[in-house]
Short mmCIF file of C-alpha atoms and ligand atoms in Angstrom, two decimals:
data_model
loop_
_atom_site.label_atom_id
_atom_site.label_comp_id
_atom_site.label_asym_id
_atom_site.label_seq_id
_atom_site.Cartn_x
_atom_site.Cartn_y
_atom_site.Cartn_z
CA MET A 1 0.00 0.00 0.00
CA GLU A 2 1.37 3.43 -0.94
CA GLY A 3 2.08 5.64 2.09
CA LYS A 4 3.25 9.16 2.80
CA LYS A 5 6.06 11.19 1.30
CA PHE A 6 8.57 13.14 3.40
CA ASP A 7 11.51 15.38 2.71
CA VAL A 8 13.47 13.76 5.53
CA PHE A 9 12.86 10.51 7.37
CA VAL A 10 15.01 10.05 10.49
CA ILE A 11 15.48 6.64 12.12
CA GLY A 12 16.38 6.96 15.80
CA SER A 13 15.41 9.64 18.33
CA GLY A 14 18.64 10.02 20.31
CA VAL A 15 20.69 13.19 20.38
CA ALA A 16 21.82 12.70 16.76
CA GLY A 17 18.39 11.92 15.26
CA GLN A 18 16.56 14.61 17.22
CA THR A 19 19.08 17.24 16.17
CA VAL A 20 18.56 16.47 12.46
CA ALA A 21 14.77 16.21 12.72
CA LEU A 22 14.28 19.44 14.67
CA LYS A 23 16.65 21.48 12.51
CA CYS A 24 15.09 20.27 9.24
CA ALA A 25 11.53 20.78 10.56
CA LYS A 26 12.44 24.31 11.65
CA ALA A 27 13.59 25.01 8.12
CA GLY A 28 10.11 24.07 6.86
CA MET A 29 10.79 20.53 5.65
CA ARG A 30 8.29 17.67 5.97
CA VAL A 31 9.98 15.47 8.55
CA ALA A 32 9.23 12.11 10.16
CA ILE A 33 11.10 10.25 12.89
CA ALA A 34 10.84 6.63 14.03
CA ASP A 35 12.05 4.89 17.16
CA ASN A 36 11.33 1.32 18.16
CA ARG A 37 11.93 2.01 21.87
CA GLU A 38 11.07 4.88 24.21
CA PHE A 39 11.82 8.23 22.55
CA GLY A 40 14.89 10.19 23.67
CA GLY A 41 17.74 7.77 22.97
CA THR A 42 20.43 6.09 25.02
CA CYS A 43 22.15 9.01 26.74
CA ALA A 44 19.07 10.51 28.37
CA ASN A 45 17.10 7.30 29.06
CA ARG A 46 19.68 4.60 29.76
CA GLY A 47 23.20 6.00 29.42
CA CYS A 48 25.20 9.04 30.47
CA ASP A 49 22.51 10.97 32.35
CA PRO A 50 20.94 8.31 34.62
CA LYS A 51 24.42 6.94 35.24
CA LYS A 52 25.63 10.33 36.45
CA VAL A 53 22.63 10.74 38.74
CA LEU A 54 23.46 7.42 40.41
CA LEU A 55 27.10 8.44 40.52
CA ALA A 56 26.36 11.55 42.58
CA ALA A 57 25.58 9.43 45.65
CA THR A 58 28.78 7.42 45.31
CA GLU A 59 30.73 10.68 44.89
CA ALA A 60 29.29 11.99 48.16
CA LEU A 61 30.03 8.73 49.94
CA ASP A 62 33.57 8.58 48.58
CA MET A 63 34.32 12.12 49.73
CA ALA A 64 32.82 11.49 53.18
CA GLN A 65 34.82 8.27 53.59
CA ARG A 66 38.05 9.99 52.61
CA LEU A 67 37.49 12.71 55.20
CA LYS A 68 36.42 10.37 57.97
CA GLY A 69 38.40 11.25 61.08
CA LYS A 70 39.44 14.48 59.37
CA GLY A 71 36.31 16.41 60.26
CA ILE A 72 33.64 13.94 59.16
CA GLU A 73 32.11 11.58 61.72
CA GLY A 74 29.56 8.78 61.46
CA ASN A 75 28.82 6.17 58.83
CA LEU A 76 27.01 7.11 55.65
CA LYS A 77 25.50 4.50 53.35
CA ILE A 78 23.69 4.46 50.06
CA SER A 79 19.98 3.70 49.91
CA TRP A 80 19.82 2.21 46.41
CA LYS A 81 16.02 2.32 46.45
CA LYS A 82 15.89 6.05 47.15
CA LEU A 83 18.70 6.72 44.73
CA GLN A 84 16.75 4.92 42.00
CA LYS A 85 13.69 7.02 42.81
CA PHE A 86 15.80 10.17 42.48
CA LYS A 87 17.14 8.91 39.12
CA GLY A 88 13.56 8.28 37.99
CA SER A 89 12.75 11.94 38.62
CA PHE A 90 15.15 12.69 35.73
CA THR A 91 14.45 9.81 33.36
CA ASP A 92 10.74 9.01 33.74
CA SER A 93 9.53 12.04 31.84
CA ILE A 94 12.11 11.91 29.00
CA PRO A 95 10.15 9.84 26.44
CA ALA A 96 6.90 11.86 26.74
CA ARG A 97 8.72 15.20 26.78
CA THR A 98 10.77 14.21 23.72
CA GLU A 99 7.67 13.17 21.80
CA GLU A 100 5.92 16.40 22.73
CA LYS A 101 8.87 18.51 21.58
CA LEU A 102 9.06 16.68 18.25
CA ARG A 103 5.29 16.85 17.65
CA GLU A 104 5.23 20.56 18.47
CA ALA A 105 7.86 21.04 15.77
CA GLY A 106 5.43 19.48 13.28
CA ILE A 107 7.31 16.18 12.99
CA LYS A 108 5.39 12.95 12.32
CA LEU A 109 6.26 10.20 14.82
CA TYR A 110 6.45 6.43 14.23
CA HIS A 111 6.98 3.80 16.93
CA GLN A 112 8.35 0.83 15.04
CA SER A 113 11.56 -0.02 13.25
CA PRO A 114 11.46 0.94 9.58
CA SER A 115 13.25 -1.25 7.07
CA PHE A 116 14.65 -0.20 3.72
CA GLU A 117 12.66 -1.03 0.60
CA GLY A 118 14.84 0.85 -1.88
CA ASN A 119 17.26 3.78 -2.12
CA GLN A 120 14.62 6.31 -1.03
CA SER A 121 11.87 4.15 0.38
CA LEU A 122 11.12 2.47 3.68
CA LEU A 123 8.55 0.09 5.03
CA VAL A 124 7.15 1.61 8.24
CA GLU A 125 4.29 0.23 10.29
CA GLY A 126 3.19 -1.82 7.28
CA LYS A 127 3.22 1.13 4.85
CA LYS A 128 5.64 2.08 2.12
CA ILE A 129 7.05 5.54 2.71
CA LYS A 130 9.10 7.64 0.35
CA ALA A 131 11.64 10.20 1.48
CA GLU A 132 13.99 12.53 -0.37
CA LYS A 133 16.59 11.90 2.35
CA ILE A 134 16.79 9.11 4.91
CA VAL A 135 18.91 9.60 8.02
CA VAL A 136 20.07 6.60 10.03
CA ALA A 137 20.73 7.58 13.66
CA THR A 138 20.05 4.30 15.44
CA GLY A 139 23.06 4.34 17.78
CA TYR A 140 24.79 1.32 19.28
CA GLU A 141 23.41 -1.63 21.25
CA PRO A 142 25.09 -4.21 23.52
CA ARG A 143 27.24 -6.77 21.70
CA LYS A 144 25.61 -10.19 22.00
CA LEU A 145 27.89 -12.85 23.45
CA SER A 146 27.38 -16.20 21.79
CA VAL A 147 27.98 -18.46 24.76
CA LYS A 148 25.77 -21.11 26.30
CA GLY A 149 23.36 -19.52 28.75
CA SER A 150 23.79 -16.01 27.31
CA LYS A 151 20.07 -15.45 27.99
CA PHE A 152 21.03 -15.08 31.67
CA LEU A 153 23.26 -12.10 30.93
CA LYS A 154 21.90 -8.70 31.88
CA THR A 155 22.72 -5.42 30.13
CA SER A 156 23.65 -1.88 31.15
CA ASP A 157 19.92 -0.99 30.86
CA ASP A 158 19.16 -3.60 33.54
CA PHE A 159 21.92 -2.31 35.81
CA LEU A 160 20.68 1.27 35.65
CA ASN A 161 17.16 0.07 36.54
CA LEU A 162 18.07 -2.36 39.35
CA LYS A 163 15.45 -2.10 42.08
CA LYS A 164 17.77 -3.84 44.52
CA LEU A 165 21.53 -4.07 44.31
CA PRO A 166 22.66 -7.72 44.01
CA LYS A 167 25.06 -8.90 46.69
CA LYS A 168 27.55 -10.42 44.26
CA ILE A 169 27.93 -9.04 40.73
CA VAL A 170 30.11 -10.09 37.79
CA PHE A 171 30.72 -7.69 34.90
CA VAL A 172 31.91 -9.32 31.66
CA GLY A 173 34.10 -6.64 30.03
CA ALA A 174 36.36 -4.05 31.64
CA GLY A 175 35.66 -1.15 29.27
CA TYR A 176 33.98 2.16 30.08
CA ILE A 177 30.72 0.60 31.22
CA GLY A 178 32.20 -2.34 33.15
CA MET A 179 34.65 -0.11 35.04
CA GLU A 180 32.17 2.68 35.80
CA PHE A 181 29.49 0.26 37.02
CA ALA A 182 32.02 -1.82 38.98
CA HIS A 183 33.09 1.27 40.94
CA MET A 184 29.50 2.31 41.51
CA ALA A 185 28.30 -1.13 42.63
CA CYS A 186 31.33 -1.70 44.86
CA ARG A 187 30.82 1.65 46.60
CA ALA A 188 27.13 0.95 47.02
CA GLY A 189 27.98 -2.30 48.84
CA SER A 190 28.14 -5.12 46.25
CA ASP A 191 30.87 -7.69 46.01
CA VAL A 192 32.22 -7.14 42.46
CA THR A 193 34.33 -9.12 39.98
CA VAL A 194 35.20 -7.86 36.50
CA ILE A 195 36.32 -10.39 33.91
CA ASP A 196 37.84 -9.37 30.57
CA SER A 197 39.22 -11.41 27.69
CA GLY A 198 42.02 -8.85 27.20
CA LYS A 199 45.14 -8.21 29.26
CA ARG A 200 43.99 -4.97 30.85
CA PRO A 201 40.96 -2.71 31.25
CA LEU A 202 40.21 0.42 29.21
CA LYS A 203 42.41 -0.32 26.21
CA SER A 204 42.11 3.12 24.64
CA PHE A 205 43.48 4.89 27.75
CA ASP A 206 47.06 5.49 28.88
CA PRO A 207 48.45 2.14 30.13
CA ASP A 208 50.36 3.66 33.08
CA LEU A 209 47.36 5.54 34.42
CA VAL A 210 45.09 2.53 33.80
CA SER A 211 47.52 0.40 35.78
CA GLU A 212 47.26 2.85 38.70
CA LEU A 213 43.48 2.89 38.45
CA THR A 214 43.38 -0.92 38.40
CA SER A 215 45.57 -1.20 41.53
CA PHE A 216 43.38 1.37 43.25
CA SER A 217 40.21 -0.50 42.18
CA LYS A 218 41.64 -3.70 43.64
CA LYS A 219 42.30 -1.92 46.94
CA MET A 220 38.66 -0.82 46.92
CA GLY A 221 37.74 -4.50 46.82
CA ILE A 222 37.01 -5.08 43.12
CA GLU A 223 38.41 -8.35 41.83
CA PHE A 224 39.69 -8.70 38.27
CA VAL A 225 40.20 -11.63 35.93
CA PHE A 226 42.15 -10.78 32.76
CA GLY A 227 42.59 -13.14 29.81
CA GLY A 228 39.42 -15.00 30.82
CA LYS A 229 37.37 -16.62 28.05
CA ILE A 230 33.72 -17.03 28.98
CA GLU A 231 32.40 -20.50 28.17
CA SER A 232 28.90 -20.62 29.65
CA ILE A 233 26.49 -19.19 32.19
CA LYS A 234 24.27 -21.51 34.19
CA LYS A 235 21.41 -20.73 36.52
CA GLY A 236 21.81 -22.57 39.79
CA ARG A 237 19.31 -22.81 42.62
CA LYS A 238 20.45 -19.58 44.22
CA LYS A 239 23.18 -18.10 42.05
CA PHE A 240 24.37 -17.87 38.48
CA LYS A 241 27.51 -19.80 37.65
CA LEU A 242 29.86 -18.33 35.05
CA ILE A 243 32.33 -20.82 33.62
CA TYR A 244 35.43 -19.42 31.97
CA LYS A 245 38.78 -20.63 30.73
CA LYS A 246 42.09 -19.10 31.73
CA GLY A 247 45.54 -20.49 30.98
CA GLY A 248 44.00 -23.74 29.75
CA HIS A 249 42.08 -24.28 32.99
CA SER A 250 38.35 -24.17 33.47
CA LYS A 251 37.24 -21.96 36.37
CA GLU A 252 33.99 -20.59 37.71
CA LEU A 253 32.53 -17.49 39.33
CA LYS A 254 29.26 -17.46 41.25
CA ALA A 255 27.09 -14.35 41.30
CA ASP A 256 23.59 -13.04 41.90
CA ALA A 257 23.76 -11.16 38.60
CA VAL A 258 26.06 -11.24 35.57
CA PHE A 259 26.17 -8.17 33.32
CA ASN A 260 27.36 -8.14 29.73
CA THR A 261 29.59 -5.07 29.46
CA ALA A 262 31.66 -6.51 26.61
CA GLY A 263 31.20 -3.62 24.20
CA ARG A 264 28.54 -2.15 21.94
CA VAL A 265 27.87 -2.58 18.21
CA PRO A 266 25.95 -0.59 15.56
CA ALA A 267 22.16 -1.03 15.89
CA ILE A 268 21.45 -1.89 12.25
CA SER A 269 20.16 -5.46 12.18
CA ALA A 270 16.47 -4.52 11.77
CA LEU A 271 17.00 -2.00 8.96
CA ASP A 272 17.58 -4.27 5.95
CA LEU A 273 20.37 -1.95 4.79
CA ALA A 274 21.15 -4.16 1.78
CA LYS A 275 17.75 -3.31 0.22
CA GLY A 276 18.61 0.38 0.54
CA ASN A 277 22.11 -0.13 -0.90
CA VAL A 278 23.63 1.20 2.32
CA SER A 279 27.07 -0.24 3.03
CA PHE A 280 28.41 -0.74 6.56
CA ASN A 281 31.38 -2.11 8.45
CA GLU A 282 31.93 -3.19 12.06
CA ASN A 283 31.94 0.45 13.27
CA GLY A 284 28.70 1.35 11.54
CA ILE A 285 27.39 2.85 8.32
CA GLU A 286 30.17 3.76 5.92
CA THR A 287 30.09 7.52 5.45
CA ASN A 288 32.00 10.12 3.47
CA SER A 289 33.16 13.42 4.97
CA TYR A 290 29.61 14.84 4.63
CA LEU A 291 28.30 11.90 6.67
CA GLN A 292 26.52 10.67 3.57
CA SER A 293 26.34 6.93 2.93
CA LYS A 294 29.26 5.93 0.69
CA SER A 295 26.94 3.74 -1.38
CA ASN A 296 23.61 5.63 -1.42
CA GLU A 297 23.66 9.43 -1.82
CA PHE A 298 20.11 9.79 -0.44
CA VAL A 299 21.09 8.35 2.92
CA TYR A 300 23.04 10.02 5.74
CA ALA A 301 24.21 8.49 9.01
CA CYS A 302 25.06 10.30 12.22
CA GLY A 303 25.82 9.64 15.86
CA ASP A 304 27.23 6.36 17.15
CA VAL A 305 25.95 4.43 14.13
CA SER A 306 28.07 6.33 11.60
CA ASP A 307 31.50 4.77 11.17
CA ASN A 308 33.07 8.13 12.04
CA GLY A 309 34.82 8.80 15.38
CA LEU A 310 34.10 7.63 18.90
CA PRO A 311 30.62 6.62 20.06
CA LEU A 312 30.12 9.50 22.51
CA THR A 313 27.27 11.94 23.07
CA PRO A 314 29.01 15.24 22.20
CA LEU A 315 30.19 13.91 18.83
CA SER A 316 26.74 12.41 18.11
CA GLY A 317 25.12 15.82 18.61
CA ARG A 318 27.74 17.47 16.40
CA GLU A 319 27.20 14.90 13.66
CA GLY A 320 23.43 15.45 13.80
CA TYR A 321 24.02 19.16 13.27
CA ILE A 322 26.38 18.50 10.33
CA VAL A 323 23.90 16.14 8.65
CA ALA A 324 21.08 18.67 9.00
CA GLU A 325 23.28 21.39 7.50
CA ASN A 326 24.22 19.11 4.60
CA ILE A 327 20.60 18.20 3.90
CA LEU A 328 19.53 21.86 4.02
CA LYS A 329 22.47 23.31 2.12
CA ASN A 330 23.42 20.45 -0.18
CA ASN A 331 26.64 19.16 1.34
CA GLN A 332 28.47 22.25 2.59
CA LYS A 333 29.89 20.95 5.89
CA LYS A 334 32.58 18.35 6.31
CA VAL A 335 32.75 16.44 9.54
CA GLY A 336 36.52 16.72 10.04
CA ILE A 337 38.07 15.01 13.01
CA PRO A 338 37.56 17.16 16.08
CA VAL A 339 39.70 16.74 19.20
CA ILE A 340 37.45 14.56 21.34
CA PRO A 341 37.92 14.41 25.10
CA SER A 342 36.76 11.27 26.80
CA VAL A 343 36.32 10.27 30.44
CA VAL A 344 35.68 7.14 32.42
CA PHE A 345 33.50 8.05 35.38
CA THR A 346 35.18 5.82 37.89
CA LEU A 347 36.15 7.56 41.13
CA PRO A 348 38.72 8.93 40.55
CA HIS A 349 37.96 9.89 36.95
CA LEU A 350 40.26 8.81 34.16
CA ALA A 351 40.19 11.38 31.36
CA SER A 352 42.03 11.73 28.11
CA VAL A 353 42.32 14.06 25.12
CA GLY A 354 44.62 14.29 22.12
CA TYR A 355 47.44 11.90 21.35
CA SER A 356 48.53 9.03 23.52
CA GLU A 357 52.25 8.82 24.32
CA GLU A 358 52.65 6.11 21.68
CA GLU A 359 50.78 8.06 18.98
CA ALA A 360 52.69 11.27 19.74
CA LYS A 361 56.05 9.47 19.53
CA SER A 362 55.17 8.05 16.13
CA ARG A 363 53.89 11.40 14.87
CA TYR A 364 56.52 13.91 16.06
CA LYS A 365 60.32 13.75 15.90
CA ASN A 366 60.69 14.50 19.62
CA VAL A 367 58.12 14.69 22.36
CA VAL A 368 58.33 15.72 25.99
CA VAL A 369 56.35 13.54 28.37
CA LYS A 370 55.49 15.21 31.65
CA THR A 371 54.22 12.60 34.04
CA ASN A 372 54.06 12.35 37.82
CA ASP A 373 52.22 11.23 40.87
CA ALA A 374 50.43 14.28 42.30
CA THR A 375 49.09 12.84 45.56
CA LYS A 376 51.41 15.12 47.54
CA TRP A 377 49.93 18.24 45.94
CA PHE A 378 47.71 20.47 48.06
CA ASN A 379 44.46 19.63 46.25
CA ALA A 380 44.88 15.88 46.70
CA LYS A 381 45.90 16.23 50.34
CA ARG A 382 42.98 18.58 51.06
CA VAL A 383 40.46 15.88 50.09
CA ASN A 384 42.71 13.02 51.28
CA ALA A 385 42.84 11.51 47.77
CA SER A 386 45.21 8.56 47.60
CA ILE A 387 45.34 8.61 43.82
CA TYR A 388 46.11 11.61 41.56
CA ALA A 389 48.42 11.34 38.56
CA TYR A 390 48.88 12.72 35.07
CA LYS A 391 50.71 12.42 31.79
CA VAL A 392 50.89 15.48 29.53
CA ILE A 393 52.57 15.26 26.14
CA LEU A 394 54.23 18.17 24.32
CA ASN A 395 55.66 18.40 20.83
CA GLU A 396 59.25 19.35 21.72
CA ARG A 397 59.80 21.48 18.60
CA THR A 398 56.72 23.69 18.96
CA GLU A 399 56.22 23.26 22.73
CA GLU A 400 52.53 22.76 21.97
CA ILE A 401 50.41 20.51 24.16
CA VAL A 402 49.34 17.53 22.03
CA GLY A 403 47.95 15.08 24.58
CA ALA A 404 46.71 15.06 28.16
CA HIS A 405 45.82 12.09 30.34
CA LEU A 406 44.53 12.77 33.82
CA LEU A 407 43.64 10.44 36.69
CA GLY A 408 42.13 12.12 39.71
CA PRO A 409 39.19 13.91 41.27
CA GLN A 410 37.49 16.32 38.83
CA ALA A 411 39.50 15.09 35.83
CA ALA A 412 36.21 15.01 33.87
CA GLU A 413 36.12 18.79 34.24
CA THR A 414 39.80 19.74 33.96
CA ILE A 415 40.27 17.70 30.78
CA ASN A 416 38.03 20.26 29.05
CA ILE A 417 40.65 22.96 29.67
CA MET A 418 43.26 20.71 28.09
CA THR A 419 40.89 20.17 25.13
CA MET A 420 40.73 23.94 24.62
CA ALA A 421 44.50 24.20 24.99
CA ILE A 422 45.02 21.55 22.28
CA ASN A 423 42.38 23.11 20.01
CA GLN A 424 44.01 26.52 20.40
CA LYS A 425 47.47 25.01 19.82
CA MET A 426 48.59 26.42 23.15
CA LYS A 427 52.17 26.10 24.27
CA ALA A 428 52.98 25.00 27.80
CA ASP A 429 54.10 28.50 28.82
CA GLU A 430 50.90 30.05 27.42
CA LEU A 431 48.82 27.78 29.64
CA GLN A 432 51.09 28.65 32.55
CA ALA A 433 50.66 32.37 31.90
CA THR A 434 46.85 32.07 32.10
CA LEU A 435 45.32 33.07 35.41
CA PHE A 436 42.96 30.49 36.90
CA THR A 437 41.10 30.50 40.20
CA TYR A 438 43.13 29.33 43.20
CA PRO A 439 43.12 26.85 44.87
CA SER A 440 41.49 24.79 42.13
CA TRP A 441 42.04 21.56 40.23
CA THR A 442 42.30 23.60 37.04
CA ASN A 443 45.18 25.58 38.48
CA ASP A 444 47.08 22.28 38.96
CA LEU A 445 47.23 21.94 35.16
CA LYS A 446 49.88 24.66 35.07
CA SER A 447 52.16 22.55 37.23
CA MET A 448 51.51 19.53 35.04
CA VAL A 449 52.83 21.16 31.85
C1 FAD B 501 25.56 2.92 30.05
C2 FAD B 501 26.09 3.97 29.08
C3 FAD B 501 26.74 5.07 29.58
C4 FAD B 501 27.21 6.04 28.70
N1 FAD B 501 27.86 7.12 29.22
C5 FAD B 501 28.32 8.08 28.41
C6 FAD B 501 28.95 9.23 28.94
O1 FAD B 501 29.12 9.37 30.15
N2 FAD B 501 29.37 10.18 28.06
C7 FAD B 501 29.21 10.05 26.71
O2 FAD B 501 29.60 10.96 25.96
N3 FAD B 501 28.62 8.96 26.18
C8 FAD B 501 28.17 7.98 27.00
N4 FAD B 501 27.54 6.88 26.47
C9 FAD B 501 27.38 6.80 24.99
C10 FAD B 501 26.19 7.68 24.55
O3 FAD B 501 25.03 7.26 25.23
C11 FAD B 501 26.02 7.58 23.05
O4 FAD B 501 27.21 7.98 22.42
C12 FAD B 501 24.88 8.47 22.54
O5 FAD B 501 23.69 8.20 23.21
C13 FAD B 501 24.70 8.26 21.04
O6 FAD B 501 23.65 9.05 20.56
P1 FAD B 501 22.91 8.63 19.20
O7 FAD B 501 21.86 9.63 18.97
O8 FAD B 501 23.90 8.36 18.16
O9 FAD B 501 22.27 7.21 19.53
P2 FAD B 501 21.22 6.77 20.65
O10 FAD B 501 21.12 7.77 21.76
O11 FAD B 501 21.60 5.38 21.02
O12 FAD B 501 19.84 6.80 19.88
C14 FAD B 501 19.52 5.87 18.90
C15 FAD B 501 18.02 5.64 18.93
O13 FAD B 501 17.68 4.81 17.83
C16 FAD B 501 16.72 3.87 18.24
N5 FAD B 501 16.80 2.71 17.36
C17 FAD B 501 17.73 1.74 17.30
N6 FAD B 501 17.45 0.86 16.34
C18 FAD B 501 16.28 1.28 15.77
C19 FAD B 501 15.48 0.79 14.72
N7 FAD B 501 15.79 -0.31 14.06
N8 FAD B 501 14.36 1.48 14.40
C20 FAD B 501 14.02 2.62 15.08
N9 FAD B 501 14.76 3.11 16.07
C21 FAD B 501 15.87 2.46 16.41
C22 FAD B 501 17.08 3.57 19.68
O14 FAD B 501 15.97 3.07 20.39
C23 FAD B 501 17.53 4.93 20.18
O15 FAD B 501 16.47 5.64 20.77
C24 FAD B 501 27.04 5.89 27.31
C25 FAD B 501 26.37 4.78 26.80
C26 FAD B 501 25.89 3.82 27.68
C27 FAD B 501 25.17 2.61 27.14
N1 NAD B 502 32.03 7.78 30.09
C1 NAD B 502 31.74 7.60 28.81
O1 NAD B 502 31.97 8.46 27.97
C2 NAD B 502 31.12 6.32 28.37
C3 NAD B 502 30.56 5.46 29.29
C4 NAD B 502 30.00 4.30 28.83
C5 NAD B 502 30.00 3.99 27.49
N2 NAD B 502 30.55 4.85 26.62
C6 NAD B 502 30.61 4.53 25.16
O2 NAD B 502 30.06 3.26 24.93
C7 NAD B 502 31.00 2.43 24.26
C8 NAD B 502 30.83 1.02 24.74
O3 NAD B 502 31.31 0.87 26.08
P1 NAD B 502 31.62 -0.56 26.66
O4 NAD B 502 32.15 -0.41 28.03
O5 NAD B 502 30.44 -1.43 26.43
O6 NAD B 502 32.71 -1.13 25.66
P2 NAD B 502 34.30 -1.01 25.57
O7 NAD B 502 34.61 -1.28 24.16
O8 NAD B 502 34.79 0.21 26.23
O9 NAD B 502 34.82 -2.25 26.46
C9 NAD B 502 34.47 -3.56 26.20
C10 NAD B 502 35.41 -4.48 26.98
O10 NAD B 502 34.90 -5.80 26.91
C11 NAD B 502 35.95 -6.70 26.65
N3 NAD B 502 35.40 -7.88 25.98
C12 NAD B 502 34.96 -7.97 24.70
N4 NAD B 502 34.49 -9.22 24.47
C13 NAD B 502 34.64 -9.92 25.62
C14 NAD B 502 34.34 -11.24 26.01
N5 NAD B 502 33.79 -12.11 25.17
N6 NAD B 502 34.64 -11.62 27.27
C15 NAD B 502 35.19 -10.75 28.15
N7 NAD B 502 35.49 -9.47 27.83
C16 NAD B 502 35.21 -9.06 26.59
C17 NAD B 502 36.94 -5.91 25.81
O11 NAD B 502 38.22 -6.47 25.93
C18 NAD B 502 36.82 -4.51 26.42
O12 NAD B 502 37.75 -4.33 27.46
C19 NAD B 502 32.36 3.02 24.56
O13 NAD B 502 33.27 2.78 23.53
C20 NAD B 502 32.06 4.49 24.74
O14 NAD B 502 32.22 5.14 23.52
C21 NAD B 502 31.13 6.00 27.03
#
């Protein structure tokens, strides 16, 4: 049956999809948007935002525990139930508010997954729909682990919605999500083990700082298994049993809940991309510098699901903006490769921007690596932090800052200053000549360079 015609049809209502839809609708285009889950996307419903609300309680607890006997008395503890209620006060209204905002902009909403029928046509809710431009903004979803008993594995969505915190938790995968949740669960009172098939956690971060964070996490009580290959998960009478192989031996871990935090993959399986002649690889939809599909000029992809850059919220929003501009102005804006800061919200934070030591050494003739333990600095001592370290990398010839890797309280904030410094091609002495507030974590950056 022949259906409607649109100028732009957007698939996915996260930050990337919403940005395109709203901008195109504002410019007077006929726009539709589809999502097969609650509207609003990962970050707001089941990612960054709810995670950071839960994190606030563990931040308060961590600070209080560090200052115990140094002015703080008594024992604080987390009420997971009340914390979840507080989180709900942020997330519960997101889907309805998102739908309202989109409808008010004159956008037609669909609540099922479309699938491609041709280069410019989709099948949506049983009807064929034509669109001048189709935008895929479906994000990433948890990687499925093909092991026996994988149906017993829970996801990050389940963790963020836990009504009660399990006593013993295993996270499979020591990436961003596994490490952030392990810290949170451990602080909230769970007994936590993280198992990873690789040799270390957080592969894209500085190995020296990761090593410090891992030692610190162990002291907190988190147990790690590296080089562990999951074989199966069984449901026992009371607990789940995770069988894994390490060094040729079969071993097991028992837990009340096992979470799959082994990475995320492009959410494209329901789209029938082949029928739309849309090519993809393991990172997502193959795009050119205008974020246009390499194989179908009528299709754009933005956010996590494009094969461009890191799957993070700020870049997803930026890509949505670029796609809207390119639809409205016929490919005027190239995506480029912006300097992207990234942070793991463990406590302490591990944050990074620019080149790693290894990348910088392969790129420049000579580099200066400024690295140190900063636990003796005033800021760390003031909050009794037992872990505070950094690695800043300069191009020796130009003295410009080209990479910064920070491990410590507030690193999620201070890394933004380093991002500006790298973007502005600042030299170490230019950063040092800048006046910052004192005493502040930002002011410490001057001593680091
Ligand atoms: C637990 C967790 C914590 C995170 N924390 C951070 C953080 O602290 N900082 C950060 O920068 N990033 C974080 N991220 C990553 C961040 O959430 C993503 O980068 C961001 O949400 C991507 O936005 P997007 O619009 O590309 O995709 P999404 O927000 O994922 O939106 C895609 C939308 O498409 C829909 N969809 C998928 N398939 C279909 C289909 N077939 N049909 C219709 N609709 C479909 C989905 O339901 C979803 O609503 C986190 C992610 C997770 C899972
Ligand atoms: N703070 C943030 O900005 C933030 C937080 C969460 C997620 N994210 C985004 O979401 C993406 C996905 O995060 P993630 O933590 O799911 O993935 P990740 O890629 O960061 O980590 C996955 C980990 O799982 C391990 N692994 C893979 N297969 C395994 C297996 N079979 N058994 C055991 N371990 C296995 C990998 O070795 C890796 O260490 C990130 O790349 C990031 O872009 C960002």
